[in-house]
mmCIF file of N, CA and C and ligand atoms in Angstrom:
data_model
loop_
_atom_site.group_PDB
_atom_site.id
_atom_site.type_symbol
_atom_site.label_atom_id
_atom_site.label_comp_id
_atom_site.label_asym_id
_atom_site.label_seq_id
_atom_site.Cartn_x
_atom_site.Cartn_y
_atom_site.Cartn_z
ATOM 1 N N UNK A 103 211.387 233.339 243.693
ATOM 2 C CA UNK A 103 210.113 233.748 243.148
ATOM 3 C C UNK A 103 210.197 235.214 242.709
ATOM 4 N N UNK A 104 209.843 235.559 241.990
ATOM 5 C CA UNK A 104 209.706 237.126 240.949
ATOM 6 C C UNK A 104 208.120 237.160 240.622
ATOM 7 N N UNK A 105 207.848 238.541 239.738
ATOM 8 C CA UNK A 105 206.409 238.572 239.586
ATOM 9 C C UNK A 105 205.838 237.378 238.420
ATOM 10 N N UNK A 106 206.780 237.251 237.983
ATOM 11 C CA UNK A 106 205.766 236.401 236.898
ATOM 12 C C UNK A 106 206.167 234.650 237.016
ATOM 13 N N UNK A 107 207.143 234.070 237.889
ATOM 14 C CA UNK A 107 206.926 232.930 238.518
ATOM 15 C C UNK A 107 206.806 232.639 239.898
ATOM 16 N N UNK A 108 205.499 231.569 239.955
ATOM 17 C CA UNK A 108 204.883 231.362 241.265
ATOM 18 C C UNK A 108 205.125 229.944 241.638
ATOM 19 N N UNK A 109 204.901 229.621 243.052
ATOM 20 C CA UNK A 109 204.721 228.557 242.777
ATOM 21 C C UNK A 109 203.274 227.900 242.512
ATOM 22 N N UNK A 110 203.789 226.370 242.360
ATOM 23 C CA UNK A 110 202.124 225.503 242.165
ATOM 24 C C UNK A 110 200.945 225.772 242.972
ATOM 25 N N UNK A 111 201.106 226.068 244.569
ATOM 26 C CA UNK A 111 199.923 226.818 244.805
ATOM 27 C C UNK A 111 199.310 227.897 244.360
ATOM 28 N N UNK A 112 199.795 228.744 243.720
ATOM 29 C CA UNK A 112 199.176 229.553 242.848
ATOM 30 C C UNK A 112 197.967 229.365 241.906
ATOM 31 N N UNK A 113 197.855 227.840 241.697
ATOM 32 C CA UNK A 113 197.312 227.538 240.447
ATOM 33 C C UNK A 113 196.198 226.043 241.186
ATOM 34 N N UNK A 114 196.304 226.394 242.681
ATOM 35 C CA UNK A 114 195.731 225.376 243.394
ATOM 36 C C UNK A 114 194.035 225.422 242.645
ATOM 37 N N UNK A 115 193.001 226.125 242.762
ATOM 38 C CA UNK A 115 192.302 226.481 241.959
ATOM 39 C C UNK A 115 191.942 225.967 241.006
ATOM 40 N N UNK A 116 192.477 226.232 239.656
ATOM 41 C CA UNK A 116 192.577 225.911 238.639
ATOM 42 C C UNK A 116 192.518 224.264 238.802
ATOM 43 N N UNK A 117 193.306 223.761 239.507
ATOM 44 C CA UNK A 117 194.029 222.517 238.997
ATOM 45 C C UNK A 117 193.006 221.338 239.835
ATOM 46 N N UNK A 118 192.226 222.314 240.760
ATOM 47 C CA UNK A 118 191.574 221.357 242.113
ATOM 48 C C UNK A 118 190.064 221.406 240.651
ATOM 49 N N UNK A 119 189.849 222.105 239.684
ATOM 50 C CA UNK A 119 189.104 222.389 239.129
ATOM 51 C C UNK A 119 189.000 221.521 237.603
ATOM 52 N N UNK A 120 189.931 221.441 236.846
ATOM 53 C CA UNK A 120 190.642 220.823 236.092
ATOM 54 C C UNK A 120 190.672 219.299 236.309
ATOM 55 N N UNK A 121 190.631 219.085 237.563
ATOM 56 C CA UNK A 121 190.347 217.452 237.454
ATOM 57 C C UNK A 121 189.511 216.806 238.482
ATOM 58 N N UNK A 122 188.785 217.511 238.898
ATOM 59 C CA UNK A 122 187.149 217.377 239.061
ATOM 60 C C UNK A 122 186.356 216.852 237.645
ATOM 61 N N UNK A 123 187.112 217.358 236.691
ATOM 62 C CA UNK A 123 186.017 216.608 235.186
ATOM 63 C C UNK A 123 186.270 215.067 235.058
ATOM 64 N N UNK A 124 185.058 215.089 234.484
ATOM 65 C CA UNK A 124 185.327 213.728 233.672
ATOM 66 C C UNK A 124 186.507 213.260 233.132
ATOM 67 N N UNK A 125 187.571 212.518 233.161
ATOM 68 C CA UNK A 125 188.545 212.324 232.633
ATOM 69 C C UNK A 125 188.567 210.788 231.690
ATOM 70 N N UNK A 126 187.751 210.204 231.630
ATOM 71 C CA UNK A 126 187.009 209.370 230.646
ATOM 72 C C UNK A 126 186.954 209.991 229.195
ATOM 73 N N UNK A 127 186.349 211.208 229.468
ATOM 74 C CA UNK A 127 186.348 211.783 228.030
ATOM 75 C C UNK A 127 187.040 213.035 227.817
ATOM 76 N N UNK A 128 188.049 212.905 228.076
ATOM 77 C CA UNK A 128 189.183 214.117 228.098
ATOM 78 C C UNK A 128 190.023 213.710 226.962
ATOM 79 N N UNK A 129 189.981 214.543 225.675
ATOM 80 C CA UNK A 129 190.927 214.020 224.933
ATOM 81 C C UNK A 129 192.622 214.213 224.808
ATOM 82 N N UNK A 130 193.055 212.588 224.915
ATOM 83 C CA UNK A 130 194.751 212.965 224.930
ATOM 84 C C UNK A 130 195.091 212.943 223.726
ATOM 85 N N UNK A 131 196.501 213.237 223.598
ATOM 86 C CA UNK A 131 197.099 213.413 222.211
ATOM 87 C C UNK A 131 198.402 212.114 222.528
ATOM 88 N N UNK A 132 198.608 211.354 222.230
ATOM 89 C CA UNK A 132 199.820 210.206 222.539
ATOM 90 C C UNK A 132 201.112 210.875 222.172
ATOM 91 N N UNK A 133 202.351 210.953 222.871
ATOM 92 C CA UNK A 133 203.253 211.583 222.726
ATOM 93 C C UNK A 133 203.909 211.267 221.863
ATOM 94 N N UNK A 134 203.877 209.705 221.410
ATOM 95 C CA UNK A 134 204.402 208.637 220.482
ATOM 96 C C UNK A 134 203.841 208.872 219.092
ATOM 97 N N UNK A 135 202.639 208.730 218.859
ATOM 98 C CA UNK A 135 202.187 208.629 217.774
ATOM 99 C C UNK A 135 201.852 209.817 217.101
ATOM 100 N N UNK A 136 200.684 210.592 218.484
ATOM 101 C CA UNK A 136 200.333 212.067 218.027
ATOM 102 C C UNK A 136 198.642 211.933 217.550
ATOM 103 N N UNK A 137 198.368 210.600 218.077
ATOM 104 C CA UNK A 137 196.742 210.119 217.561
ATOM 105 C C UNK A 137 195.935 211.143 219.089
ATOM 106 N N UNK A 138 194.920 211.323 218.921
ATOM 107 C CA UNK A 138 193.837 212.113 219.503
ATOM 108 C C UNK A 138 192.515 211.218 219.959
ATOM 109 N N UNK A 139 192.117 211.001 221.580
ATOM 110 C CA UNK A 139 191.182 210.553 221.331
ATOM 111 C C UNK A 139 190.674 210.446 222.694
ATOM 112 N N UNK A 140 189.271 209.579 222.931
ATOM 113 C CA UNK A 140 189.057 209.966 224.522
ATOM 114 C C UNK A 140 190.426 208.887 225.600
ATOM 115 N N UNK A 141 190.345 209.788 226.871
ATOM 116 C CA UNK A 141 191.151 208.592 227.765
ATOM 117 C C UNK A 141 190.637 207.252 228.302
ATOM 118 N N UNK A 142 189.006 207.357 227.820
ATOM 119 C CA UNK A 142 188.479 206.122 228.033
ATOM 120 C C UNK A 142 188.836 204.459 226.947
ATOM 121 N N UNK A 143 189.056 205.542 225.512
ATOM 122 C CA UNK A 143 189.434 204.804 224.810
ATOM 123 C C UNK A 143 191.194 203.345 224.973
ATOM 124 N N UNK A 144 191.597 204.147 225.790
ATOM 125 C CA UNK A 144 192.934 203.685 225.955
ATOM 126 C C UNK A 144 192.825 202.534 226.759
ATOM 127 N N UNK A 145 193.942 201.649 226.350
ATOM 128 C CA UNK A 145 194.154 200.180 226.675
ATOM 129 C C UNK A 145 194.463 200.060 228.186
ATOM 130 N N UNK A 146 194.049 199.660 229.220
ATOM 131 C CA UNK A 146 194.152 199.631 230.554
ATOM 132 C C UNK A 146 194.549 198.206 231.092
ATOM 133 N N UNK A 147 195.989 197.761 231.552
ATOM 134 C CA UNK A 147 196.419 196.787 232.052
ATOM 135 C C UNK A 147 196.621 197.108 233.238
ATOM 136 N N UNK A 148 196.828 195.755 234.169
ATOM 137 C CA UNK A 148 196.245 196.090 235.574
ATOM 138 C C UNK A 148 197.575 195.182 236.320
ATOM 139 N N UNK A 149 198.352 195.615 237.528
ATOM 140 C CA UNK A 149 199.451 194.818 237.913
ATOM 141 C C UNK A 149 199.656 195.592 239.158
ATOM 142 N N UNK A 150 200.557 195.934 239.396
ATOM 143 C CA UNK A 150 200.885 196.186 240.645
ATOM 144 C C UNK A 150 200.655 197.784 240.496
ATOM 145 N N UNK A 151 200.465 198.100 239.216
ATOM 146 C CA UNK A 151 199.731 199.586 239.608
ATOM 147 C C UNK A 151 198.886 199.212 238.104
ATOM 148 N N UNK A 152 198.283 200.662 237.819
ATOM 149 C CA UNK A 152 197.567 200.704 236.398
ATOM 150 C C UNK A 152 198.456 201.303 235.390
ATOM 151 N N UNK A 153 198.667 200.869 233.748
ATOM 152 C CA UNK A 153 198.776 201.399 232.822
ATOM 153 C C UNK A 153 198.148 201.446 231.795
ATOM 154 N N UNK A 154 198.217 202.565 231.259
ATOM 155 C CA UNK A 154 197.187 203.059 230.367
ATOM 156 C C UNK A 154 197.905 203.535 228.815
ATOM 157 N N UNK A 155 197.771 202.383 228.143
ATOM 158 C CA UNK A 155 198.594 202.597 226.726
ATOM 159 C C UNK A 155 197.659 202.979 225.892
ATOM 160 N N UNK A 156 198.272 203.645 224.389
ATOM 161 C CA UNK A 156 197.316 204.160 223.646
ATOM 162 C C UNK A 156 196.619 202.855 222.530
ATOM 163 N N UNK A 157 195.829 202.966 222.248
ATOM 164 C CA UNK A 157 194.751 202.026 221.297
ATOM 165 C C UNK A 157 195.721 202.025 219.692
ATOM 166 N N UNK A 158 196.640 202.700 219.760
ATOM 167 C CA UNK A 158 196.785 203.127 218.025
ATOM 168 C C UNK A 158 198.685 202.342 218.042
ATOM 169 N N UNK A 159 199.048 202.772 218.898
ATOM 170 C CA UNK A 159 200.777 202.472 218.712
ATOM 171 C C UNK A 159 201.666 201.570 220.188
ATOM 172 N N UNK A 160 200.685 201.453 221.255
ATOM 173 C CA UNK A 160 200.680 200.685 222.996
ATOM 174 C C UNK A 160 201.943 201.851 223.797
ATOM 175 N N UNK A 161 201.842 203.115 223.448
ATOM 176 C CA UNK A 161 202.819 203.594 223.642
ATOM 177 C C UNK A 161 202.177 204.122 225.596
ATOM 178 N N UNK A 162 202.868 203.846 226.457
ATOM 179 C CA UNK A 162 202.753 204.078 227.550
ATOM 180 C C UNK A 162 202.181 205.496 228.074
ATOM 181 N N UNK A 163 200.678 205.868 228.279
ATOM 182 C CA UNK A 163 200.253 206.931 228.345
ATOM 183 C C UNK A 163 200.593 207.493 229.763
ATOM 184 N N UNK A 164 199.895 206.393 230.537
ATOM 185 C CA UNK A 164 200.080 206.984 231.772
ATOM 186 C C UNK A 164 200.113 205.696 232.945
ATOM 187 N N UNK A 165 200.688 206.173 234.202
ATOM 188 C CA UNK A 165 200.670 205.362 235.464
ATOM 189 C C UNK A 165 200.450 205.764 236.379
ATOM 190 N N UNK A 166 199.286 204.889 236.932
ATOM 191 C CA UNK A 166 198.807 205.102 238.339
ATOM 192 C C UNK A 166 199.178 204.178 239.155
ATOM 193 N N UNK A 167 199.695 204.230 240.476
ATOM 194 C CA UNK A 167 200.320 203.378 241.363
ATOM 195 C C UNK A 167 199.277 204.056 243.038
ATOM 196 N N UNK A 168 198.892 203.011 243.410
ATOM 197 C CA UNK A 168 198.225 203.318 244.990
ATOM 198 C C UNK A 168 199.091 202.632 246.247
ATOM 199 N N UNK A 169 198.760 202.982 247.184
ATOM 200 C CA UNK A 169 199.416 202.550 248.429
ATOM 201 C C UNK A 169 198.163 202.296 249.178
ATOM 202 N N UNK A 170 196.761 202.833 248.907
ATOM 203 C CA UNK A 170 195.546 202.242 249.626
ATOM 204 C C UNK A 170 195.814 204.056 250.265
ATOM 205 N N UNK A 171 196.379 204.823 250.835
ATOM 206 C CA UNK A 171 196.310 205.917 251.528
ATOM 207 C C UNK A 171 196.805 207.750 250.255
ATOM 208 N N UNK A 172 197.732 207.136 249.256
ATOM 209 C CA UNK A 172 198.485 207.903 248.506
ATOM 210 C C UNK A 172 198.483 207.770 247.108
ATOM 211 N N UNK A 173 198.556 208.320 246.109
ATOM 212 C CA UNK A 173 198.316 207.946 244.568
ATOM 213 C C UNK A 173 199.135 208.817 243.801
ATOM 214 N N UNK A 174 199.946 208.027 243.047
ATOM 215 C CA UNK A 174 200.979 208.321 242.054
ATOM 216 C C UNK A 174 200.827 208.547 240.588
ATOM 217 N N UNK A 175 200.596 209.792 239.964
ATOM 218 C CA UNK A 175 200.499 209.677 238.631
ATOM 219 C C UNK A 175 201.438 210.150 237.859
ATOM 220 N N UNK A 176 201.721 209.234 236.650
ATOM 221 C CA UNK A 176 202.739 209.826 235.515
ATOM 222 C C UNK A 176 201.697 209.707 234.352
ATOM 223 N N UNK A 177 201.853 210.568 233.887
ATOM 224 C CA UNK A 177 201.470 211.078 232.499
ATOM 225 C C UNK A 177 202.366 211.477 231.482
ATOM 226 N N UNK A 178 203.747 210.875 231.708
ATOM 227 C CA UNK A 178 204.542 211.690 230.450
ATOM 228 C C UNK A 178 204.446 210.897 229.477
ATOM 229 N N UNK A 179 203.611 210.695 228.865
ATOM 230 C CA UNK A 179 203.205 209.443 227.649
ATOM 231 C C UNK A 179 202.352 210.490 227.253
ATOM 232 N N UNK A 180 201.377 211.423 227.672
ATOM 233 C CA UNK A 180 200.778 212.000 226.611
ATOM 234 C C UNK A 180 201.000 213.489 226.389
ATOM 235 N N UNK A 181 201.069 214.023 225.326
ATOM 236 C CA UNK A 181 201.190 215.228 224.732
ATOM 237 C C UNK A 181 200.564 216.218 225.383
ATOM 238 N N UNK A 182 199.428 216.263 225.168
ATOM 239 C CA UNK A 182 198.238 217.002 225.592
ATOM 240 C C UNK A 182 197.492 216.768 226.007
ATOM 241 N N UNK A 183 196.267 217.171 227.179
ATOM 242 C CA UNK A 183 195.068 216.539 227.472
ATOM 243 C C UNK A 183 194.398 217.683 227.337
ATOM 244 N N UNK A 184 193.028 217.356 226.672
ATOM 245 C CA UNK A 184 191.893 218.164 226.645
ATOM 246 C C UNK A 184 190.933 218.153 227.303
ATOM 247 N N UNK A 185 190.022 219.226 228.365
ATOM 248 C CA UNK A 185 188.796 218.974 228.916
ATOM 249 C C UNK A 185 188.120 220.211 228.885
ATOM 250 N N UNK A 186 187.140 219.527 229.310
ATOM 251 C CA UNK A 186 185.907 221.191 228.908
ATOM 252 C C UNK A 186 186.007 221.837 229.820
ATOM 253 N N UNK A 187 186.160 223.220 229.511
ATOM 254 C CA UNK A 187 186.311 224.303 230.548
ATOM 255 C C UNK A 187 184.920 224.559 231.030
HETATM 256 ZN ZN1 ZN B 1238 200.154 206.328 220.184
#
């Protein structure tokens, strides 16, 4: 660690803050396509965890996986996410 990298608690804050919002209407950007739009909009199939493909190209946005106690998310399917500060 040096002055200008921290770790992730640093940013505990921010991040405990950041997804407290609505994430229904948070706009992603699809990493695949590059289309823009809410995360509510996106295609939601349901199996042994959740995936969440985009409406425009089915490109794999994101995955949620539960254990009933623990929760797993990948998001490397989307570019960007937007929410209101
Ligand atoms: Zn797409």
């Amino acid at each position: 660690m040096d002055e200008v990298m921290l770790d992730g608690n640093a940013v505990a804050g921010l991040l405990q803050e950041l997804f407290a919002v609505e994430m229904t209407t948070a706009i992603g950007t699809c990493g695949a396509c590059g289309s823009a739009g809410p995360v509510g909009a996106g295609h939601v199939y349901r199996g042994a965890g959740i995936v969440l493909r985009c409406p425009h190209c089915g490109n794999v946005l994101g995955k949620i996986v539960t254990n009933g106690s623990r929760v797993w998310l990948d998001f490397q399917g989307i570019r960007t996410l937007e929410v209101a500060a």
